[in-house]
Amino acid sequence: MYGYAGKVLRVDLSRERASVEDLDAKAAEKFLGGRGYAAKVLYEETSKGFDPLDNDSLLVFMTGPATGTLVPTGNRTALVFKSPLTGGFAHSTVGGHFGPELKLAGYDGIVVRGRSSRPVYLWINDERAEIRDAKDLWGKNTFETELKIRKESNDNEMRVASIGKAGESLCAIANVTVDFYRSFGRGGAGAVMGSKALKAMAIKGARRGIEVPDIEALSKHVQELYRKLQIPGWTLPKYGTPGMLLTANSQKVLPTRNFQRTSFEEIEKIGPEQIKKELVKKDKACYACPVYCGKFSVVEEGPYKSQAEGPEFETLYALGSCCGNSNLKAVLKANMLSDMHGLDTMSLGVTISFAMECYERGLLNQGDMDGLDLSWGNADAMLTLIDRIADKKGFGGVLADGVRKAAERIGKNSSAYAMHVKGMELPGYDPRGLQGTGLGYATSNRGACHSSHYVLTPELSGKVNRFETQGKGALAKELQDLMAVLDSLVICKFVRYAFGMTAEGYTETIRLVTGRPVDSAEVATIGERIFNIERMFNLREGMGRAEDTLPRRFLEEPADVGASEPQVVRLDEMLDDYYVNRGYDKQGRPTKERLKQLGLEYAVKDLEAG
């Protein structure tokens, strides 16, 4: 098969066995790879109601046909699992070099099930796969783990994915850290790995190439894509994602003090120019990436001594403006601690900001919080709390499973200040100034997520009116399906500008990588099929229209977001229209006819059972 390694590694930790199977060619054609192929595996090989931290859970790591090729940002790997944070479908993708190395080792993906009776790690060197003892790694942070595995392997180019203390403690906001500073973030994959006593995965490939039908034609196509990425005034290569901070702040959609405000009065202190001047030492890029959006930053001395790749926009918002914190050096240290412990900075920051609002409103006192003063902007208290969250120690244990669970534990009607969708904390864009983005948050299969739809791209650019609701149902549906295709190729969302924001832009890349001619209608159908198998997973878990909503703050508390008058999200004006465009009934359920049209006949039984 062009574009694929053709093999999948199956790992059963309960039996400590690894086996190899052929990639399902028909599934690859229907779901492309990455997120889509992995979603199909998760849906078909699990049953309703399984515990994400139990033996029956799966972790499905899957590359796509673009991974390891010349395609710009053909470096990503998708990870699909049931989330301990939301109780529903979860996916994440990571860049760096992990995915290409897996492909070069001869595998398109790894499916992990079961639970080991002892700490272990998976070691892969080309076609040789071993389950090794990790007793000496358990308790170490992700940096230490990666360095130790590389030293023991006598190979400084081993690619390692590992968990830190947060994953070992089964924190529902725990990440899997890759290449020291990159993460399979969002949804708690680190906790699932920890529940399996799987400390890490280490991979080295034999440098075999990925076969494509016409390398010269692909090379010419790639050159054209690179040319399209030479965008005048594009801030991403210069600043990385922090370049979005000033845009979000000026458009009054930057969450501040737990979404109570929509702009941060101290934005310049954590803005892109200050980061570049004060922290950044060099630019970094993932495999096959011409953008170099990674910024390696260092604080060389003092109480905030640290180094990390970042901080990214979402980290700056979550641990900066959302917590009322303008201490840039403290944000970088928080970033490093999160990488070392394996914590999702977005969920972490929103959860801490929730605790800060509860403290400000008198729902918590210092006695409740182990003596910490969680006033807005108290960076030192925030840093102390990060360590306690990773260990689930004291008040850290109250917050370690995300904001929804924290509100349940605190009580006192604190849920009114818990900013989440389906249990997942919100990204860094206030939806009251981005109506379609609010719809995208509400209907995303993994919970509050901007990258599952990127409706904010046309809204923030002014290509569509961000305050209008008309037409947003069709727009959200189209872009959700398109992002599912990107996550299944798998390529980075940041190069979507080279491909365009329509299905047509991806037809040539898919043809040149896989050898399979596709038109825009088929590409759109692949994306819709992927989205719907994820939706069926959530419906099977009891998640429907009631969960397609937003926190009350956005629906009832108007905010000044730059319109002529304060705004709320008018979700009811968009949701029914969205369901119509999706071919759903009013309860948010796909019709049997639509499932059959998408080739998802086997999901009909769950629709009928629900």
mmCIF file of C-alpha atoms in Angstrom, residues 443-607:
data_model
loop_
_atom_site.group_PDB
_atom_site.id
_atom_site.type_symbol
_atom_site.label_atom_id
_atom_site.label_comp_id
_atom_site.label_asym_id
_atom_site.label_seq_id
_atom_site.Cartn_x
_atom_site.Cartn_y
_atom_site.Cartn_z
ATOM 1 C CA THR A 443 -20.681 19.918 19.456
ATOM 2 C CA SER A 444 -17.067 18.736 19.446
ATOM 3 C CA ASN A 445 -16.885 15.025 20.160
ATOM 4 C CA ARG A 446 -13.991 15.352 22.585
ATOM 5 C CA GLY A 447 -15.422 18.296 24.539
ATOM 6 C CA ALA A 448 -14.398 21.957 24.419
ATOM 7 C CA CYS A 449 -12.001 22.148 21.491
ATOM 8 C CA HIS A 450 -11.096 24.712 18.846
ATOM 9 C CA SER A 451 -8.747 22.551 16.787
ATOM 10 C CA SER A 452 -11.489 20.023 16.008
ATOM 11 C CA HIS A 453 -13.167 22.631 13.804
ATOM 12 C CA TYR A 454 -11.180 25.889 13.611
ATOM 13 C CA VAL A 455 -14.311 27.930 12.918
ATOM 14 C CA LEU A 456 -12.392 30.711 14.637
ATOM 15 C CA THR A 457 -10.167 31.033 11.515
ATOM 16 C CA PRO A 458 -12.857 32.543 9.268
ATOM 17 C CA GLU A 459 -14.453 34.309 12.235
ATOM 18 C CA LEU A 460 -11.307 36.067 13.485
ATOM 19 C CA SER A 461 -10.144 36.861 9.936
ATOM 20 C CA GLY A 462 -13.444 38.570 9.136
ATOM 21 C CA LYS A 463 -14.327 36.198 6.297
ATOM 22 C CA VAL A 464 -17.582 35.563 8.143
ATOM 23 C CA ASN A 465 -19.299 37.798 10.672
ATOM 24 C CA ARG A 466 -18.277 36.471 14.069
ATOM 25 C CA PHE A 467 -21.350 37.888 15.791
ATOM 26 C CA GLU A 468 -23.876 36.328 13.411
ATOM 27 C CA THR A 469 -25.427 32.887 13.930
ATOM 28 C CA GLN A 470 -26.899 32.358 10.473
ATOM 29 C CA GLY A 471 -25.011 29.757 8.439
ATOM 30 C CA LYS A 472 -22.816 28.682 11.352
ATOM 31 C CA GLY A 473 -24.390 25.213 11.509
ATOM 32 C CA ALA A 474 -23.240 24.393 7.988
ATOM 33 C CA LEU A 475 -19.837 26.016 8.555
ATOM 34 C CA ALA A 476 -19.155 24.110 11.779
ATOM 35 C CA LYS A 477 -20.140 20.817 10.166
ATOM 36 C CA GLU A 478 -17.938 21.392 7.116
ATOM 37 C CA LEU A 479 -14.869 22.366 9.130
ATOM 38 C CA GLN A 480 -15.298 19.598 11.716
ATOM 39 C CA ASP A 481 -15.241 17.068 8.897
ATOM 40 C CA LEU A 482 -12.239 18.743 7.266
ATOM 41 C CA MET A 483 -10.228 18.777 10.501
ATOM 42 C CA ALA A 484 -10.967 15.065 10.892
ATOM 43 C CA VAL A 485 -9.292 14.553 7.512
ATOM 44 C CA LEU A 486 -6.207 16.543 8.587
ATOM 45 C CA ASP A 487 -5.987 14.500 11.796
ATOM 46 C CA SER A 488 -6.141 11.317 9.765
ATOM 47 C CA LEU A 489 -3.560 12.148 7.086
ATOM 48 C CA VAL A 490 -1.949 13.139 9.755
ATOM 49 C CA ILE A 491 -0.660 16.700 9.247
ATOM 50 C CA CYS A 492 -0.456 19.826 11.366
ATOM 51 C CA LYS A 493 -3.363 22.262 11.445
ATOM 52 C CA PHE A 494 -0.931 25.138 10.982
ATOM 53 C CA VAL A 495 -0.336 24.247 7.323
ATOM 54 C CA ARG A 496 -4.033 24.320 6.489
ATOM 55 C CA TYR A 497 -3.378 27.668 4.813
ATOM 56 C CA ALA A 498 -1.386 25.900 2.092
ATOM 57 C CA PHE A 499 -4.174 23.400 1.453
ATOM 58 C CA GLY A 500 -7.099 25.753 1.895
ATOM 59 C CA MET A 501 -10.154 25.405 4.075
ATOM 60 C CA THR A 502 -12.092 23.155 1.692
ATOM 61 C CA ALA A 503 -11.979 19.450 0.909
ATOM 62 C CA GLU A 504 -10.767 20.168 -2.641
ATOM 63 C CA GLY A 505 -7.401 21.311 -1.313
ATOM 64 C CA TYR A 506 -6.519 17.828 -0.028
ATOM 65 C CA THR A 507 -7.394 15.685 -3.030
ATOM 66 C CA GLU A 508 -4.029 16.022 -4.770
ATOM 67 C CA THR A 509 -2.018 15.292 -1.632
ATOM 68 C CA ILE A 510 -4.021 12.161 -0.880
ATOM 69 C CA ARG A 511 -3.655 10.973 -4.489
ATOM 70 C CA LEU A 512 0.090 11.571 -4.604
ATOM 71 C CA VAL A 513 0.722 9.860 -1.269
ATOM 72 C CA THR A 514 -1.643 6.875 -1.534
ATOM 73 C CA GLY A 515 -2.032 6.493 -5.293
ATOM 74 C CA ARG A 516 -5.796 6.573 -4.872
ATOM 75 C CA PRO A 517 -7.631 9.232 -6.880
ATOM 76 C CA VAL A 518 -10.216 11.031 -4.776
ATOM 77 C CA ASP A 519 -12.453 14.003 -5.442
ATOM 78 C CA SER A 520 -13.596 16.654 -2.977
ATOM 79 C CA ALA A 521 -16.901 14.865 -2.321
ATOM 80 C CA GLU A 522 -15.078 11.710 -1.236
ATOM 81 C CA VAL A 523 -12.693 13.665 0.990
ATOM 82 C CA ALA A 524 -15.657 15.364 2.654
ATOM 83 C CA THR A 525 -17.363 11.998 3.114
ATOM 84 C CA ILE A 526 -14.251 10.522 4.753
ATOM 85 C CA GLY A 527 -14.264 13.391 7.255
ATOM 86 C CA GLU A 528 -17.974 13.019 7.908
ATOM 87 C CA ARG A 529 -17.580 9.250 8.397
ATOM 88 C CA ILE A 530 -14.836 9.810 10.971
ATOM 89 C CA PHE A 531 -16.834 12.430 12.846
ATOM 90 C CA ASN A 532 -19.885 10.204 12.961
ATOM 91 C CA ILE A 533 -18.138 7.092 14.268
ATOM 92 C CA GLU A 534 -16.869 9.303 17.097
ATOM 93 C CA ARG A 535 -20.364 10.669 17.628
ATOM 94 C CA MET A 536 -21.735 7.137 17.810
ATOM 95 C CA PHE A 537 -19.150 6.274 20.457
ATOM 96 C CA ASN A 538 -20.405 9.174 22.584
ATOM 97 C CA LEU A 539 -24.053 8.295 21.984
ATOM 98 C CA ARG A 540 -23.294 4.742 23.082
ATOM 99 C CA GLU A 541 -21.894 6.252 26.288
ATOM 100 C CA GLY A 542 -25.097 8.229 26.873
ATOM 101 C CA MET A 543 -23.931 11.612 25.580
ATOM 102 C CA GLY A 544 -26.391 13.448 23.338
ATOM 103 C CA ARG A 545 -28.068 16.827 22.921
ATOM 104 C CA ALA A 546 -27.945 17.608 26.628
ATOM 105 C CA GLU A 547 -24.151 17.511 26.443
ATOM 106 C CA ASP A 548 -23.993 19.717 23.326
ATOM 107 C CA THR A 549 -24.001 22.867 25.392
ATOM 108 C CA LEU A 550 -21.788 25.514 26.975
ATOM 109 C CA PRO A 551 -21.230 26.771 30.522
ATOM 110 C CA ARG A 552 -24.008 29.005 31.772
ATOM 111 C CA ARG A 553 -21.627 31.975 31.876
ATOM 112 C CA PHE A 554 -21.517 32.111 28.077
ATOM 113 C CA LEU A 555 -25.240 31.607 27.612
ATOM 114 C CA GLU A 556 -26.468 34.031 30.281
ATOM 115 C CA GLU A 557 -23.727 36.524 31.228
ATOM 116 C CA PRO A 558 -23.193 39.115 28.459
ATOM 117 C CA ALA A 559 -19.637 40.225 27.751
ATOM 118 C CA ASP A 560 -18.173 43.200 25.929
ATOM 119 C CA VAL A 561 -16.592 41.462 22.956
ATOM 120 C CA GLY A 562 -16.462 44.339 20.515
ATOM 121 C CA ALA A 563 -20.003 44.276 19.157
ATOM 122 C CA SER A 564 -22.366 47.200 19.501
ATOM 123 C CA GLU A 565 -23.639 45.745 22.753
ATOM 124 C CA PRO A 566 -22.568 42.958 25.158
ATOM 125 C CA GLN A 567 -23.054 39.461 23.799
ATOM 126 C CA VAL A 568 -23.936 35.955 24.930
ATOM 127 C CA VAL A 569 -23.643 32.825 22.797
ATOM 128 C CA ARG A 570 -26.966 32.301 21.040
ATOM 129 C CA LEU A 571 -26.524 28.554 20.890
ATOM 130 C CA ASP A 572 -30.202 27.730 20.427
ATOM 131 C CA GLU A 573 -30.208 29.716 17.171
ATOM 132 C CA MET A 574 -27.503 27.441 15.754
ATOM 133 C CA LEU A 575 -27.893 23.954 17.226
ATOM 134 C CA ASP A 576 -31.001 22.756 15.369
ATOM 135 C CA ASP A 577 -29.574 24.078 12.100
ATOM 136 C CA TYR A 578 -26.344 22.229 12.819
ATOM 137 C CA TYR A 579 -28.250 18.982 13.388
ATOM 138 C CA VAL A 580 -30.132 19.449 10.109
ATOM 139 C CA ASN A 581 -26.853 19.916 8.239
ATOM 140 C CA ARG A 582 -25.472 16.810 9.911
ATOM 141 C CA GLY A 583 -28.532 14.699 9.105
ATOM 142 C CA TYR A 584 -29.314 14.259 12.811
ATOM 143 C CA ASP A 585 -32.645 14.214 14.582
ATOM 144 C CA LYS A 586 -33.453 16.901 17.135
ATOM 145 C CA GLN A 587 -31.809 14.859 19.874
ATOM 146 C CA GLY A 588 -28.526 14.979 18.018
ATOM 147 C CA ARG A 589 -28.640 11.390 16.765
ATOM 148 C CA PRO A 590 -27.636 10.407 13.216
ATOM 149 C CA THR A 591 -30.423 8.808 11.210
ATOM 150 C CA LYS A 592 -30.089 5.160 10.216
ATOM 151 C CA GLU A 593 -30.149 6.213 6.586
ATOM 152 C CA ARG A 594 -27.208 8.586 7.046
ATOM 153 C CA LEU A 595 -25.141 5.982 8.880
ATOM 154 C CA LYS A 596 -25.747 3.525 6.064
ATOM 155 C CA GLN A 597 -24.819 6.113 3.432
ATOM 156 C CA LEU A 598 -21.537 6.610 5.271
ATOM 157 C CA GLY A 599 -20.827 2.889 5.375
ATOM 158 C CA LEU A 600 -21.397 2.696 9.135
ATOM 159 C CA GLU A 601 -24.121 0.030 9.046
ATOM 160 C CA TYR A 602 -22.610 -1.750 12.045
ATOM 161 C CA ALA A 603 -23.294 1.328 14.211
ATOM 162 C CA VAL A 604 -27.054 1.171 13.592
ATOM 163 C CA LYS A 605 -27.515 -1.453 16.325
ATOM 164 C CA ASP A 606 -26.161 1.004 18.908
ATOM 165 C CA LEU A 607 -28.449 3.697 17.555
#
